[in-house]
C-alpha positions as MATLAB code, in Angstrom:
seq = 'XXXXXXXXXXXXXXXXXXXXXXXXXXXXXXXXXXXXXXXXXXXXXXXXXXXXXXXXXXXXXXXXXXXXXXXXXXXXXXXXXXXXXXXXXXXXXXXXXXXXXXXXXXXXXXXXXXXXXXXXXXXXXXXXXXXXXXXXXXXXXXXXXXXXXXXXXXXXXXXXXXXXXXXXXXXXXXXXXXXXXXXXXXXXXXXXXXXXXXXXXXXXXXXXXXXXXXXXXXXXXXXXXXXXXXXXXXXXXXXXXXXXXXXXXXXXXXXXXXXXXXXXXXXXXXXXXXXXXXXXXXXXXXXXXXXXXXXXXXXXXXXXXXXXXXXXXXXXXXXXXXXXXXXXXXXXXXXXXXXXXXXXXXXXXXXXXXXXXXXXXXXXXXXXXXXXXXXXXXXXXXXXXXXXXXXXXXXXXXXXXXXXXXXXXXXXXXXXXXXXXXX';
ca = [
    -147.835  358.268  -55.007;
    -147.800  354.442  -55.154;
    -146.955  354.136  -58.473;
    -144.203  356.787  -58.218;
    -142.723  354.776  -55.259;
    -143.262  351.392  -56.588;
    -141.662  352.755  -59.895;
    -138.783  354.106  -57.977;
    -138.237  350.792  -55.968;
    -137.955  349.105  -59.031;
    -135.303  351.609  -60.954;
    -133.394  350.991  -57.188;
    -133.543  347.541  -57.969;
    -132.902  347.451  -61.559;
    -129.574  349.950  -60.769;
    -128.536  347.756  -57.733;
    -128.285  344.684  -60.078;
    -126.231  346.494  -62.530;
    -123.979  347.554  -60.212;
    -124.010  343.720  -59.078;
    -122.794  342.917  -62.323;
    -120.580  345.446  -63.022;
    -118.768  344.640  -60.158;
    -117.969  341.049  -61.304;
    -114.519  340.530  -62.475;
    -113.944  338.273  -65.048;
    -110.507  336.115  -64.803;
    -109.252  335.168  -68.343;
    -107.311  331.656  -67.848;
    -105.446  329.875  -70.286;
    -104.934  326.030  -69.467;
    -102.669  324.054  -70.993;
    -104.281  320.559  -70.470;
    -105.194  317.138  -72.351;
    -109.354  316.734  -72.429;
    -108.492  313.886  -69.518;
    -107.797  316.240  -66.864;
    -109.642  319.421  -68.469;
    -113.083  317.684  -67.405;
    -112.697  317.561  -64.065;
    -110.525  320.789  -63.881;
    -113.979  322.838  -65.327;
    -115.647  321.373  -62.257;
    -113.698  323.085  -59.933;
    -114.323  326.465  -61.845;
    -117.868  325.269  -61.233;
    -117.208  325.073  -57.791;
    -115.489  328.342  -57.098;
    -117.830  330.522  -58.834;
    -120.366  329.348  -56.140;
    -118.202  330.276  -53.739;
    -117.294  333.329  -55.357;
    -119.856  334.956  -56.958;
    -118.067  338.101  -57.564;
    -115.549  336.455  -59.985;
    -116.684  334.707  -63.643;
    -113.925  332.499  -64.841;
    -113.218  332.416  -68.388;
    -111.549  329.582  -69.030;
    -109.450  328.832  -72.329;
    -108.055  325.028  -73.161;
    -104.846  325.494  -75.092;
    -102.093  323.254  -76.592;
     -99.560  321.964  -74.529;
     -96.022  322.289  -75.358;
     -93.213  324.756  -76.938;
     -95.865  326.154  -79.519;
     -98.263  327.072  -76.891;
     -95.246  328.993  -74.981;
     -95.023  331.094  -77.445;
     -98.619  332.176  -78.044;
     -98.321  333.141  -74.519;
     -94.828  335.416  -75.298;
     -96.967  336.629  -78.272;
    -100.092  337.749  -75.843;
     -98.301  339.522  -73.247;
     -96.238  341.378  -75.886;
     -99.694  342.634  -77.247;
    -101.125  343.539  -74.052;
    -103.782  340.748  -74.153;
    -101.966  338.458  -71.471;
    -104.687  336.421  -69.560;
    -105.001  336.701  -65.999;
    -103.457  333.291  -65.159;
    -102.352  330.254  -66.873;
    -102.742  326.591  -65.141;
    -100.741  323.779  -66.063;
     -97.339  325.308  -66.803;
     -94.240  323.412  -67.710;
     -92.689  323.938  -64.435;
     -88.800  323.763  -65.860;
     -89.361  326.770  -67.838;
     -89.721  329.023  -64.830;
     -86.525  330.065  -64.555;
     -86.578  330.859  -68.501;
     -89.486  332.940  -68.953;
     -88.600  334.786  -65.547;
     -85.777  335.595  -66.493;
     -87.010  336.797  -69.870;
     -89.455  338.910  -67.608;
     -92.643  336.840  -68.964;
     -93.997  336.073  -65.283;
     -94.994  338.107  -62.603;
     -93.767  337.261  -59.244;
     -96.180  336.436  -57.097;
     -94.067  336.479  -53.372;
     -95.731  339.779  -51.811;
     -99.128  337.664  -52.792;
     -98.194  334.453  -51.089;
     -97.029  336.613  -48.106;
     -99.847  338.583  -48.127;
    -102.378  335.405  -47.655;
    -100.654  332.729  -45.519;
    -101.612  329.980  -46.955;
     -99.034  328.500  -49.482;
     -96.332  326.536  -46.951;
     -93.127  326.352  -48.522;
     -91.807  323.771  -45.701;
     -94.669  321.491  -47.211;
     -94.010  320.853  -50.558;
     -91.691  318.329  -52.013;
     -88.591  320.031  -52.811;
     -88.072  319.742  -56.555;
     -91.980  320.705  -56.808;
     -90.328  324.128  -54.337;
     -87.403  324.377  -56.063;
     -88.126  325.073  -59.951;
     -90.640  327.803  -59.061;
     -88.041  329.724  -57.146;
     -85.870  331.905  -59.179;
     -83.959  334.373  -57.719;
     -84.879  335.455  -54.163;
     -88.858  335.578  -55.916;
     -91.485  332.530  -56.565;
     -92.951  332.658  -59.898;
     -95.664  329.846  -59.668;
     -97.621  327.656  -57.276;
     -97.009  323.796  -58.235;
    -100.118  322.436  -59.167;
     -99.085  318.184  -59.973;
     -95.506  316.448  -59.577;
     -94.220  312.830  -60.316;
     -91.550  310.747  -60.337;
     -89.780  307.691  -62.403;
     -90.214  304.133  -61.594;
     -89.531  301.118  -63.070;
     -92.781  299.144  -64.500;
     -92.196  295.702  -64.471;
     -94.880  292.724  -66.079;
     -95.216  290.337  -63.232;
     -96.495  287.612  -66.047;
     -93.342  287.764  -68.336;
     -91.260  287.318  -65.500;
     -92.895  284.088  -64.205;
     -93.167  282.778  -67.569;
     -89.252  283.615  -67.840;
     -88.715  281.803  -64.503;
     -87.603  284.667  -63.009;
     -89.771  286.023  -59.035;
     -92.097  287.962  -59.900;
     -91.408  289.974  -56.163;
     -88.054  290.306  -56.811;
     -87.832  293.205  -60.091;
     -84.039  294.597  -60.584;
     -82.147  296.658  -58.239;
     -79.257  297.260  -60.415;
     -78.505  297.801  -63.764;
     -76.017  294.764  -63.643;
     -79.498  293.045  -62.818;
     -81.577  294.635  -65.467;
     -79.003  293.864  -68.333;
     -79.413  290.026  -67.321;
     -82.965  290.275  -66.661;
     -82.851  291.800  -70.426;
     -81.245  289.036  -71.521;
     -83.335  286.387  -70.400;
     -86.975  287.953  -71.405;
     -85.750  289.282  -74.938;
     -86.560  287.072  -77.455;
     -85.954  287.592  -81.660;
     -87.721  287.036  -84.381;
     -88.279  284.482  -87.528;
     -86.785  287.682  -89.316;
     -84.157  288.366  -87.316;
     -86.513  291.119  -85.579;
     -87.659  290.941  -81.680;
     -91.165  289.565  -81.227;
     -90.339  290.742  -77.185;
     -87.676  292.828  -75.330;
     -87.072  292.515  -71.970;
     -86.228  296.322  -71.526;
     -85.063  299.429  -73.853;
     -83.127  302.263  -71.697;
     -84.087  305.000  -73.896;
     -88.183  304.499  -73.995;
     -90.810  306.526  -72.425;
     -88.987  308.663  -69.612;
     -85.691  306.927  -70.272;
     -84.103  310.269  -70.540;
     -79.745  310.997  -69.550;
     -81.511  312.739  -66.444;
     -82.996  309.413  -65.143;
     -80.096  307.474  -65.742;
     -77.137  310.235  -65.100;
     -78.250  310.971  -61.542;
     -78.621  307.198  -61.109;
     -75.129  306.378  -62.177;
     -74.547  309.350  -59.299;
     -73.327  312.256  -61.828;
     -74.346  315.996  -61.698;
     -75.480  318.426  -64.408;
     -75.282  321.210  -63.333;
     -72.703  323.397  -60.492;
     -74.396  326.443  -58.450;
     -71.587  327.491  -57.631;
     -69.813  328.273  -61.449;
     -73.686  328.548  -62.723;
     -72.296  326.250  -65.394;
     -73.528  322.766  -67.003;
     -71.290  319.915  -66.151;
     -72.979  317.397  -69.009;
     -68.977  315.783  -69.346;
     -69.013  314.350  -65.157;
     -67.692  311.055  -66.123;
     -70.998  309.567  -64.346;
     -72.969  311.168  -66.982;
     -70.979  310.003  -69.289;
     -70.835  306.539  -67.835;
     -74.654  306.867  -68.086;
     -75.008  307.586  -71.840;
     -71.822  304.761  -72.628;
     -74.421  302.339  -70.952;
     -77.058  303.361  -73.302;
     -74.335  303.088  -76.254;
     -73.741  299.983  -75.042;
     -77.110  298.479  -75.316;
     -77.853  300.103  -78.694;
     -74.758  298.346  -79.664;
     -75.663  294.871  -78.275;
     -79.224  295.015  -79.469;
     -78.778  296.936  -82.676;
     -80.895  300.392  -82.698;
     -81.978  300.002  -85.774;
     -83.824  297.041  -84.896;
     -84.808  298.135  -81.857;
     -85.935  301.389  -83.628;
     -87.831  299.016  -86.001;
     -88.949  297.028  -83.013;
     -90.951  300.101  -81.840;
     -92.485  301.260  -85.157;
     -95.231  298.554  -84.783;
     -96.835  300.202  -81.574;
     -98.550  303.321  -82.324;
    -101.252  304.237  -79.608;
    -101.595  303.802  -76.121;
    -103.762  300.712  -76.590;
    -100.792  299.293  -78.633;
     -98.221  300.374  -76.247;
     -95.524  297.898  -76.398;
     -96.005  297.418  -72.468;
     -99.580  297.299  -72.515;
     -99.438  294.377  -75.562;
     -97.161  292.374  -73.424;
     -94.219  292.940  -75.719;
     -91.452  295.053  -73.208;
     -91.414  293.453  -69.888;
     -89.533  296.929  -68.042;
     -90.453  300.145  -68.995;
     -89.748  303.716  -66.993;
     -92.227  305.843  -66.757;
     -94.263  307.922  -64.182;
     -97.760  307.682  -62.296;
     -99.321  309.153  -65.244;
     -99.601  306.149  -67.134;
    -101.222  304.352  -64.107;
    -104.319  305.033  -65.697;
    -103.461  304.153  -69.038;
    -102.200  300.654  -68.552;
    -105.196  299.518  -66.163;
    -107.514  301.103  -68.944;
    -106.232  299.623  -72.205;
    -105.184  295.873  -70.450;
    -107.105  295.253  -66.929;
    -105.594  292.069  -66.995;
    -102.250  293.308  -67.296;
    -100.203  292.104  -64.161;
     -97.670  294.405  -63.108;
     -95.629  295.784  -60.305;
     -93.927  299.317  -59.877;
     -90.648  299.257  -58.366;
     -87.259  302.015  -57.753;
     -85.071  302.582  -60.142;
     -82.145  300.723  -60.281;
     -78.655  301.887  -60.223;
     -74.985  300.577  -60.936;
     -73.583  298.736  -58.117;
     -69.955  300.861  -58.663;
     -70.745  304.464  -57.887;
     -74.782  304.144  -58.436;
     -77.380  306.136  -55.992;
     -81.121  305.332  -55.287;
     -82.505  308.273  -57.449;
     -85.215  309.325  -59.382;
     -86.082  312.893  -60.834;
     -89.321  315.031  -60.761;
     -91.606  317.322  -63.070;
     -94.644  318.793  -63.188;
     -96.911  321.432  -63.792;
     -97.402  324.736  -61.918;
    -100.074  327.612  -62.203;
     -98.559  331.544  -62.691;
     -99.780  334.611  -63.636;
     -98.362  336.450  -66.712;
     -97.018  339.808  -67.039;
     -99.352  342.079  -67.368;
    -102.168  340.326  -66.137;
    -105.185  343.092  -65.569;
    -106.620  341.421  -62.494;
    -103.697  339.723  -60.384;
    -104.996  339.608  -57.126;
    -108.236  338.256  -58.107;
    -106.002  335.636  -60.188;
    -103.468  334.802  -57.737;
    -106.942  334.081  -55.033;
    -108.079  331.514  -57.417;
    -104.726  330.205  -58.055;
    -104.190  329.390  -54.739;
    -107.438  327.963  -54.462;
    -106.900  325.358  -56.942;
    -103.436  324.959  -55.866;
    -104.055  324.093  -52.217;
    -105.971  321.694  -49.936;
    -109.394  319.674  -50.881;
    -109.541  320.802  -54.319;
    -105.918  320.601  -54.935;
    -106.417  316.678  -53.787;
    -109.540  316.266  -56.115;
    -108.275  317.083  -58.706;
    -105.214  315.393  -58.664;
    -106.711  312.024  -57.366;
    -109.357  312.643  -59.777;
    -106.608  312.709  -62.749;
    -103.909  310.200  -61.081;
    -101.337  313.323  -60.706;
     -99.212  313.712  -57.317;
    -100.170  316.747  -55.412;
     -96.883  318.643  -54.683;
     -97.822  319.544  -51.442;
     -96.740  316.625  -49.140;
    -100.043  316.495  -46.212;
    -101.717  316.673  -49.175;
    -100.181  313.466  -51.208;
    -100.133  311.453  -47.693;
    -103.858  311.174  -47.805;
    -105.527  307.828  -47.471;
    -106.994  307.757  -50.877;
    -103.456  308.510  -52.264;
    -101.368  306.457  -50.106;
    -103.934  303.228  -50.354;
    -102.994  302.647  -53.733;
     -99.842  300.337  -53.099;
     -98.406  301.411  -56.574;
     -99.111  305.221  -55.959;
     -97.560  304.836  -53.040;
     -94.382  303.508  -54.534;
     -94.361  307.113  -56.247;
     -94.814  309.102  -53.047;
     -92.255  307.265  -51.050;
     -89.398  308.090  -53.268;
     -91.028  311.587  -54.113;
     -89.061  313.513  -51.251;
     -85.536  312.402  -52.453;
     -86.454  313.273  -55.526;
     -84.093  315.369  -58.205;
     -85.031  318.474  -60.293;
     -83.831  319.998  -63.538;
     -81.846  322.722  -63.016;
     -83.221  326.022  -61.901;
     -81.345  328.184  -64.835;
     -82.717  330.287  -67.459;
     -81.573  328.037  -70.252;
     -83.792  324.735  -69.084;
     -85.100  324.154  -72.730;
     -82.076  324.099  -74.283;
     -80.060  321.869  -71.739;
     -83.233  319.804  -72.396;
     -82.657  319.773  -76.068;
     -78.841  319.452  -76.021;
     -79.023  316.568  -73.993;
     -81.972  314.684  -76.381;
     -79.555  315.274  -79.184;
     -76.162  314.364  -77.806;
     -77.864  311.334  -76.393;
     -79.553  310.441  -80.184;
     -75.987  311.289  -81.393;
     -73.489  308.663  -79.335;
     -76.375  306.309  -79.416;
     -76.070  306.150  -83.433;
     -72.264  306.207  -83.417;
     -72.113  310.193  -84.364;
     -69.960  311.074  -81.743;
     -68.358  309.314  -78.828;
     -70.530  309.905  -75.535;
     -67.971  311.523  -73.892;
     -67.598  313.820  -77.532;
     -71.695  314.378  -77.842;
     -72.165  315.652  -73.960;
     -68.968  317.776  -74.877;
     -70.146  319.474  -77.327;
     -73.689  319.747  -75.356;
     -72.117  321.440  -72.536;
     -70.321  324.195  -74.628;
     -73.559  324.845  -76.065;
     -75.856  325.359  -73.205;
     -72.511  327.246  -70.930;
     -72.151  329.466  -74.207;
     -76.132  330.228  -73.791;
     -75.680  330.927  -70.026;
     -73.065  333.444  -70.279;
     -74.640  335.548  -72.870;
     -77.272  335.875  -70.443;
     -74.985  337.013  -68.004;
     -77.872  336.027  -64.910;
];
């Protein structure tokens, strides 16, 4: 009788385990990020499973970018969708809802009561909201500053305290720390408009001009602010010669020859990404972060936002169980680690106003301007206003077309795109 019972007890125990594991469910999750931020993003899986034993996450590192997008269009046209994605461009929400791509994910956040709205920075807010439904939980945001090398301007005479507050400023500030070559190249430039994130958005909303109208749901690219903004850049290329500005550029390739980083471009905009980057590759490099600066006839304090968010796609098998760890990752104390961890913004505001974000003076710079901050246009045509406005910026500023003629031609484009989507 005691074997039969002790052989019984263990065929209990060898069927209670397998319904243990059968029980599991396994989450299938794409992320889209550099090996950087990966690292410490596989700790938090680490750290969830623990606290979720039930769940196994499969995790997936994948290419960033337009390519990647469509592996993802490709997968949930075959059925074979993963249960999540992290690290989503968050412009293209609109877009791929609107193509039906995404699954909305409102009745979840309802449902928990955890996700604040009224706590996130706007633009963060904004760009997963798409008609009356949210389609993402922003994961990291940012903003554009102006980095400034303390050193060049001291050497150049000029305060080291005291970086540009308009563009009238900047131009003579330009001026004074450029200096050419033996060959009639630049050894240094003080500043070039169009490097790094020196994109129409950063300087269009500066000069005070608007892209887009709600109300028409059209494009406005041809506001004589934004086209104020790209004669600026015209202006400089002009001045300065793109060409050898173009050819002033080719000798930096990597990060640790970064034209910034080598002491060769004194003002540079860029975001709190590259934090990181320019303490690792030159910790003697001396340098400040600082607002924008903006025209002094017409000009607004400004900067613009992006960022990443985490969504489920269409057909997804296991969407609750996906959206849980979503908003695991995309909230509170491991929201915070990761992004300190990885020098990202959270996009939740209680979150960014932390002491260990907030005691870094130039963080900080970042977060105080954060909740002013613009966003790209919530529209289902985001990649190609994107990509109009790259190329009727490259146009004008190599004498193509007038800027007022390039944006023109931009704006037809993307309002042509718009209306044959009829959204």
């Amino acid at each position: 009788m005691s074997k039969r019972f002790s052989l019984l007890l263990v065929l209990v125990m060898v069927l209670s385990l397998a319904s243990t594991a059968a029980a599991k469910t396994t989450l299938d999750v794409w992320v889209a990020m550099t090996e950087t931020d990966y690292k410490p993003f596989l700790e938090l899986i680490e750290e969830y499973e623990k606290l979720n034993p039930d769940v196994d996450i499969n995790p997936l590192q994948v290419t960033t970018g337009e390519t990647n997008l469509q592996k993802l269009l490709t997968a949930i046209a075959g059925n074979t969708a993963p249960d999540a994605m992290v690290y989503f461009d968050r412009f293209n929400t609109a877009q791929w809802a609107a193509q039906g791509a995404l699954m909305p994910i409102t009745r979840f956040i309802e449902a928990s009561n955890v996700v604040d709205a009224d706590d996130y920075y706007p633009a963060a807010w904004d760009e997963v909201n798409f008609k009356g439904d949210v389609y993402g939980l922003p994961y990291e945001t940012d903003a554009r500053a102006l980095f400034y090398n303390k050193g060049m301007f001291r050497e150049a005479g000029l305060d080291p305290e005291k970086p540009p507050t308009t563009w009238e400023e900047l131009d003579a500030i330009n001026k004074k720390l450029t200096k050419k070559g033996a060959n009639g190249g630049y050894d240094v430039l003080g500043f070039i408009p169009w490097e790094n994130q020196g994109w129409l958005y950063t300087w269009g909303w500066l000069a005070g001009g608007e892209f887009y109208n709600p109300d028409t749901k059209k494009v406005t690219l041809t506001d004589p602010k934004i086209v104020k903004a790209l004669q600026w850049q015209v202006d400089f290329a002009k001045e300065y010669g793109v060409n050898q500005v173009s050819s002033f550029k080719s000798g930096f390739g990597t990060m640790s020859m970064n034209p910034f980083v080598a002491g060769k471009l004194a003002m540079i905009v860029t975001g709190p990404w590259d934090l990181v980057y320019f303490r690792q590759y030159n910790e003697n490099l001396d340098f400040g972060v600082a607002p924008l600066p903006y025209p002094e006839d017409g000009g607004v304090a400004s900067t613009w936002a992006g960022g990443h968010s985490n969504i489920i796609p269409r057909g997804a098998k296991n969407p609750e169980e996906a959206y849980k760890f979503l908003e695991w990752i995309s909230t509170g104390d491991a929201l915070a680690k990761w992004n300190y961890e990885t020098n990202h913004i959270p996009t939740i505001r209680s979150v960014a106003e932390r002491p260990e974000f907030v005691n870094d003076p130039l963080m900080k710079v970042f977060i105080d301007i954060l909740p002013t901050a613009r966003n790209r246009p919530v529209i289902p045509a985001g990649q190609t206003l994107w990509d109009q406005l790259a190329s009727a910026t490259e146009k004008a500023r190599h004498g193509e077309l007038s800027p007022e003629a390039a944006l023109k031609e931009a704006e037809r484009r993307v309002n042509n795109e718009l209306r044959r989507m009829r959204w």
